[in-house]
Short mmCIF file of C-alpha atoms and ligand atoms in Angstrom, two decimals:
data_model
loop_
_atom_site.label_atom_id
_atom_site.label_comp_id
_atom_site.label_asym_id
_atom_site.label_seq_id
_atom_site.Cartn_x
_atom_site.Cartn_y
_atom_site.Cartn_z
CA MET A 1 -0.42 -0.15 -0.16
CA GLU A 2 2.91 2.59 0.91
CA ASP A 3 4.66 1.56 -1.97
CA THR A 4 1.77 2.14 -4.14
CA MET A 5 1.06 5.66 -2.66
CA PHE A 6 4.71 6.61 -2.86
CA ARG A 7 3.94 5.55 -6.74
CA ILE A 8 1.23 7.91 -7.32
CA GLY A 9 3.14 10.56 -5.63
CA PHE A 10 5.68 10.28 -7.49
CA ILE A 11 3.51 10.04 -11.17
CA ALA A 12 2.13 13.44 -10.04
CA ALA A 13 4.90 15.21 -9.12
CA ALA A 14 6.20 13.99 -12.06
CA LEU A 15 3.08 15.34 -14.19
CA LEU A 16 3.28 18.52 -12.26
CA THR A 17 6.79 19.05 -13.13
CA LEU A 18 5.39 18.08 -17.31
CA ALA A 19 2.64 20.63 -16.57
CA SER A 20 4.55 23.78 -15.69
CA PHE A 21 6.52 23.95 -18.98
CA PRO A 22 5.28 26.01 -21.74
CA THR A 23 4.01 24.47 -24.54
CA THR A 24 7.10 24.35 -26.94
CA SER A 25 9.81 23.13 -24.77
CA ALA A 26 11.92 24.90 -21.42
CA PHE A 27 14.78 22.87 -22.29
CA ALA A 28 17.51 24.88 -23.49
CA LYS A 29 17.99 25.33 -27.02
CA ASP A 30 20.19 27.02 -29.33
CA THR A 31 21.70 30.76 -30.09
CA VAL A 32 20.56 31.63 -33.64
CA ALA A 33 22.20 34.76 -35.37
CA VAL A 34 19.73 36.76 -37.00
CA ILE A 35 21.67 37.92 -39.56
CA GLY A 36 19.46 41.41 -40.85
CA THR A 37 16.46 43.47 -39.44
CA GLY A 38 14.53 43.72 -42.13
CA ARG A 39 11.36 42.06 -43.03
CA VAL A 40 12.40 38.72 -42.61
CA GLY A 41 14.78 39.47 -39.83
CA SER A 42 12.56 41.16 -37.60
CA ALA A 43 9.61 38.57 -38.43
CA LEU A 44 11.67 35.32 -37.58
CA GLY A 45 13.45 36.75 -34.37
CA PRO A 46 10.73 37.49 -31.90
CA HIS A 47 8.96 34.38 -33.26
CA LEU A 48 12.05 31.90 -32.83
CA ALA A 49 12.62 34.04 -29.07
CA GLN A 50 9.01 32.73 -28.51
CA VAL A 51 9.43 29.68 -29.37
CA GLY A 52 12.79 29.23 -26.61
CA TYR A 53 15.59 30.70 -28.91
CA THR A 54 17.76 33.25 -27.80
CA VAL A 55 18.34 35.99 -30.31
CA VAL A 56 20.93 37.56 -31.01
CA TYR A 57 20.77 40.14 -34.07
CA GLY A 58 23.65 40.70 -36.52
CA SER A 59 22.83 44.72 -38.05
CA ARG A 60 25.01 47.27 -39.74
CA ASP A 61 24.01 49.72 -36.89
CA PRO A 62 23.48 47.72 -34.00
CA SER A 63 22.61 50.97 -32.11
CA ALA A 64 20.09 52.46 -34.20
CA GLN A 65 16.61 52.98 -33.06
CA LYS A 66 15.01 50.37 -34.48
CA VAL A 67 17.42 47.26 -33.99
CA VAL A 68 16.80 48.98 -29.85
CA ASP A 69 12.90 48.33 -30.57
CA LEU A 70 13.35 45.14 -32.08
CA VAL A 71 15.46 43.53 -29.51
CA ALA A 72 13.08 45.14 -26.77
CA LYS A 73 10.10 43.17 -28.67
CA THR A 74 12.02 39.97 -28.71
CA GLY A 75 12.81 39.71 -25.85
CA ASN A 76 13.65 36.24 -24.03
CA GLY A 77 17.74 37.87 -23.96
CA ALA A 78 17.94 38.99 -27.11
CA THR A 79 20.92 41.00 -28.23
CA ALA A 80 21.80 42.77 -30.96
CA LYS A 81 25.60 43.17 -32.59
CA SER A 82 27.84 43.25 -35.57
CA GLN A 83 26.84 40.49 -38.27
CA ALA A 84 30.63 39.23 -37.09
CA ASP A 85 30.15 39.42 -32.86
CA ALA A 86 26.10 37.81 -33.91
CA ALA A 87 27.76 34.51 -36.05
CA LYS A 88 30.16 34.03 -33.43
CA ASP A 89 27.75 33.49 -30.76
CA ALA A 90 25.15 31.59 -32.09
CA SER A 91 25.64 27.82 -33.59
CA ILE A 92 22.62 28.96 -36.15
CA VAL A 93 23.15 32.09 -38.19
CA ILE A 94 19.65 33.17 -40.44
CA LEU A 95 20.45 34.94 -43.51
CA ALA A 96 18.75 37.37 -43.80
CA VAL A 97 19.55 39.99 -46.04
CA PRO A 98 18.79 41.30 -50.16
CA TRP A 99 21.11 39.30 -52.88
CA ALA A 100 23.53 42.71 -53.45
CA ALA A 101 24.22 42.47 -49.60
CA VAL A 102 25.24 38.29 -49.05
CA GLU A 103 28.38 38.22 -50.53
CA PRO A 104 30.37 41.20 -48.22
CA THR A 105 28.10 40.24 -45.15
CA VAL A 106 28.76 36.24 -45.44
CA LYS A 107 32.64 37.47 -45.68
CA ALA A 108 32.49 40.12 -43.33
CA MET A 109 31.53 37.08 -40.87
CA GLY A 110 34.73 35.68 -40.88
CA ASP A 111 34.83 32.20 -39.95
CA LEU A 112 31.67 30.23 -39.77
CA ASP A 113 33.27 27.03 -40.02
CA GLY A 114 30.85 24.40 -38.61
CA LYS A 115 28.01 26.36 -38.29
CA ILE A 116 24.74 26.12 -39.55
CA VAL A 117 23.89 29.00 -41.84
CA ILE A 118 20.11 29.06 -42.93
CA ASP A 119 19.69 30.81 -46.05
CA VAL A 120 16.82 32.75 -46.54
CA THR A 121 17.79 35.06 -49.45
CA ASN A 122 16.68 34.79 -52.67
CA PRO A 123 19.00 36.02 -56.07
CA LEU A 124 16.91 38.64 -57.13
CA SER A 125 17.70 42.00 -58.71
CA PHE A 126 14.54 44.53 -58.55
CA ALA A 127 16.54 47.40 -60.51
CA GLY A 128 14.11 49.61 -62.54
CA GLY A 129 10.95 47.99 -61.93
CA THR A 130 11.57 44.62 -63.31
CA MET A 131 12.38 41.77 -61.04
CA THR A 132 15.66 39.22 -62.75
CA VAL A 133 17.12 36.50 -61.22
CA ALA A 134 20.70 37.50 -60.47
CA VAL A 135 22.10 33.79 -60.74
CA THR A 136 21.25 31.56 -63.53
CA ASP A 137 24.00 28.53 -63.53
CA GLY A 138 23.63 27.35 -60.24
CA SER A 139 21.84 29.08 -56.87
CA GLY A 140 22.44 31.34 -54.67
CA ALA A 141 22.56 28.98 -51.91
CA GLU A 142 26.07 27.56 -54.01
CA LEU A 143 27.46 30.33 -53.79
CA VAL A 144 26.46 31.27 -50.33
CA GLN A 145 28.25 27.81 -49.86
CA SER A 146 31.47 28.75 -51.90
CA TRP A 147 31.94 31.75 -49.76
CA ALA A 148 31.89 30.09 -46.58
CA PRO A 149 33.23 26.67 -47.48
CA GLY A 150 33.84 24.85 -43.36
CA ALA A 151 29.81 26.11 -42.78
CA LYS A 152 26.64 23.69 -42.97
CA VAL A 153 24.49 25.63 -45.75
CA VAL A 154 21.08 25.36 -45.07
CA LYS A 155 18.52 26.56 -48.09
CA ALA A 156 14.77 27.75 -45.84
CA PHE A 157 12.57 29.80 -45.39
CA ASN A 158 13.08 31.43 -49.15
CA ALA A 159 9.75 30.67 -50.67
CA MET A 160 7.03 32.15 -48.74
CA SER A 161 6.46 35.51 -47.18
CA SER A 162 7.29 36.97 -43.43
CA ARG A 163 4.08 37.88 -42.40
CA VAL A 164 3.88 34.01 -42.41
CA MET A 165 7.12 33.99 -40.63
CA ALA A 166 6.13 35.76 -37.71
CA ASP A 167 2.96 34.16 -38.03
CA PRO A 168 1.58 30.72 -39.60
CA ALA A 169 -2.42 31.07 -38.92
CA ILE A 170 -2.12 33.82 -41.22
CA ALA A 171 -2.16 31.84 -44.01
CA GLY A 172 -5.04 30.00 -43.06
CA GLY A 173 -3.66 26.21 -43.31
CA PRO A 174 -0.13 24.41 -42.99
CA VAL A 175 2.76 26.39 -44.84
CA THR A 176 5.83 24.10 -45.91
CA VAL A 177 8.87 25.36 -45.60
CA PRO A 178 11.57 23.16 -48.55
CA MET A 179 14.66 22.55 -47.18
CA VAL A 180 17.98 22.06 -49.11
CA GLY A 181 21.26 21.20 -48.04
CA ASP A 182 24.19 18.81 -47.91
CA ASP A 183 24.64 18.01 -43.90
CA LYS A 184 22.35 15.73 -42.76
CA ASP A 185 22.53 16.61 -39.10
CA ALA A 186 22.21 20.01 -40.28
CA LYS A 187 18.38 19.49 -41.84
CA ALA A 188 17.31 18.16 -38.91
CA LYS A 189 18.27 20.41 -36.32
CA VAL A 190 16.63 23.35 -39.40
CA ALA A 191 13.52 20.63 -39.67
CA ALA A 192 13.16 20.83 -35.45
CA LEU A 193 13.58 24.82 -35.99
CA ILE A 194 11.16 25.01 -38.44
CA ALA A 195 8.66 22.64 -36.71
CA ASP A 196 9.07 24.52 -33.43
CA LEU A 197 7.57 27.79 -35.42
CA GLY A 198 4.61 25.75 -36.43
CA LEU A 199 5.41 24.95 -39.97
CA GLU A 200 6.16 22.31 -41.61
CA SER A 201 9.53 21.14 -43.31
CA ALA A 202 10.33 18.99 -46.68
CA ASP A 203 13.73 17.83 -47.33
CA LEU A 204 13.98 18.44 -50.89
CA GLY A 205 17.47 17.21 -51.14
CA PRO A 206 21.16 18.48 -51.51
CA LEU A 207 22.12 21.74 -51.73
CA ALA A 208 22.62 20.93 -55.39
CA ASN A 209 18.51 21.79 -55.57
CA ALA A 210 19.07 25.16 -54.24
CA ARG A 211 17.98 26.35 -57.78
CA TYR A 212 14.30 24.65 -57.82
CA VAL A 213 13.88 25.87 -53.87
CA GLU A 214 14.72 29.15 -55.43
CA GLY A 215 12.26 29.10 -58.77
CA MET A 216 9.55 28.98 -56.11
CA THR A 217 10.19 32.15 -55.51
CA VAL A 218 10.28 33.17 -58.46
CA LEU A 219 6.85 31.37 -58.97
CA TYR A 220 5.40 33.27 -56.18
CA MET A 221 6.13 36.33 -56.59
CA VAL A 222 3.37 36.01 -60.15
CA PRO A 223 0.60 37.45 -58.62
CA LEU A 224 3.05 40.07 -56.49
CA LEU A 225 4.28 40.93 -59.74
CA ASP A 226 0.70 41.20 -61.35
CA LYS A 227 -0.11 43.70 -58.46
CA ARG A 228 -3.37 40.67 -58.14
CA PRO A 229 -2.44 40.31 -54.45
CA GLY A 230 -5.02 38.79 -53.09
CA ASP A 231 -4.05 36.12 -55.90
CA MET A 232 -1.58 35.08 -53.69
CA PHE A 233 -0.84 31.60 -52.48
CA GLU A 234 1.55 30.00 -49.77
CA PHE A 235 3.24 26.64 -50.86
CA TYR A 236 2.15 23.32 -48.56
CA LEU A 237 3.28 20.00 -50.70
CA ARG A 238 0.98 17.35 -50.25
CA LYS A 239 2.85 13.66 -49.67
CA ALA A 240 0.99 11.53 -52.11
CA PRO A 241 -0.25 8.50 -51.49
CA ALA A 242 1.49 5.36 -51.45
CA LYS A 243 1.41 4.16 -54.85
CA ALA A 244 -1.01 0.64 -54.29
CA PRO A 245 1.45 -2.72 -54.52
N1 NAP B 1 10.46 39.47 -47.52
C1 NAP B 1 9.86 38.46 -47.38
O1 NAP B 1 8.74 38.11 -47.40
C2 NAP B 1 11.02 37.14 -47.76
C3 NAP B 1 10.46 36.52 -47.60
C4 NAP B 1 11.38 35.19 -47.83
C5 NAP B 1 12.79 35.57 -48.06
N2 NAP B 1 13.29 36.92 -48.47
C6 NAP B 1 14.86 37.33 -48.23
O2 NAP B 1 15.48 37.25 -47.17
C7 NAP B 1 16.32 38.56 -47.85
C8 NAP B 1 15.72 40.09 -46.83
O3 NAP B 1 14.81 40.59 -46.94
P1 NAP B 1 13.99 41.34 -46.61
O4 NAP B 1 12.51 41.23 -46.68
O5 NAP B 1 13.86 40.83 -45.32
O6 NAP B 1 14.82 42.52 -46.80
P2 NAP B 1 14.66 43.65 -45.73
O7 NAP B 1 13.65 44.13 -45.51
O8 NAP B 1 14.81 45.01 -47.17
O9 NAP B 1 15.70 43.81 -45.00
C9 NAP B 1 17.10 43.05 -44.64
C10 NAP B 1 17.91 43.63 -44.08
O10 NAP B 1 19.13 42.85 -44.19
C11 NAP B 1 20.26 44.25 -43.65
N3 NAP B 1 21.09 44.93 -44.53
C12 NAP B 1 22.73 44.04 -44.57
N4 NAP B 1 23.28 44.87 -45.49
C13 NAP B 1 22.32 45.10 -46.08
C14 NAP B 1 22.51 46.67 -47.31
N5 NAP B 1 23.67 46.52 -48.12
N6 NAP B 1 21.34 47.10 -47.86
C15 NAP B 1 19.98 46.68 -47.38
N7 NAP B 1 19.61 45.58 -46.14
C16 NAP B 1 21.04 45.49 -45.55
C17 NAP B 1 19.34 45.01 -43.26
O11 NAP B 1 19.52 45.40 -41.69
P3 NAP B 1 20.65 46.24 -41.00
O12 NAP B 1 19.92 47.49 -41.12
O13 NAP B 1 20.36 46.29 -39.34
O14 NAP B 1 21.71 45.48 -40.99
C18 NAP B 1 18.53 45.14 -43.88
O15 NAP B 1 17.09 45.96 -42.70
C19 NAP B 1 16.05 38.35 -49.13
O16 NAP B 1 16.94 38.66 -49.83
C20 NAP B 1 14.38 37.99 -49.40
O17 NAP B 1 14.56 38.09 -51.10
C21 NAP B 1 11.94 37.67 -48.29
#
């Protein structure tokens, strides 16, 4: 009898402990450097902090008022530093700067060896009011990998709205984040981060496939460029049913 009471007490205590954790997880999560404090940076940063990640913004001007405000909004111990210092502090680096700034930014961050670099960027130019694909041989992500050869580059989040990154619920249904990269463990980590944000990942293979994932953005942009905002969409890849034997 005493033994049974002890067991019940132990289970109740364990359940109470579990119930006191937030819905995501109270276990320590990675420090993520969010490089760029524009639409993407200010969408992903606060949401990542909300689900338990420590965010360090990498900015050209960490003392700018917009960055100070973003850090305050982000909370959970968020900070802002130079791009290089932010990357130094983190195991995951999210690259969220305009394409023209990607090469100098990656090179300025210095040693990214061993770090997971999530490349959110799109090699697109909007000069002269038209959209041009800036990389036609290969992909932007492979160039990022060539500029940071020791990093584990994973392309993700490039073909979706920053508003949905901040709040997936506004999409009105599930949203897929296609993901490509050459490092299996890095992709597993990014898939977990994507799930933490309430989004679904789809592993579409090696980094060499980044050209197709970047092509999805070109398709994504069509209603916007045609000035048909009512026709805008988010990608959701539904798995085909298994073939009958
Ligand atoms: N907007 C979207 O919905 C969306 C969705 C998916 C992917 N993307 C891709 O994500 C990347 C960032 O897009 P975004 O919409 O966040 O861009 P954005 O609003 O223009 O912000 C980019 C940020 O990058 C930093 N930056 C560094 N070097 C820069 C430079 N030379 N010129 C301008 N900004 C510079 C700035 O932050 P600091 O001032 O703090 O340095 C700036 O706020 C792009 O490659 C884009 O294609 C965008």
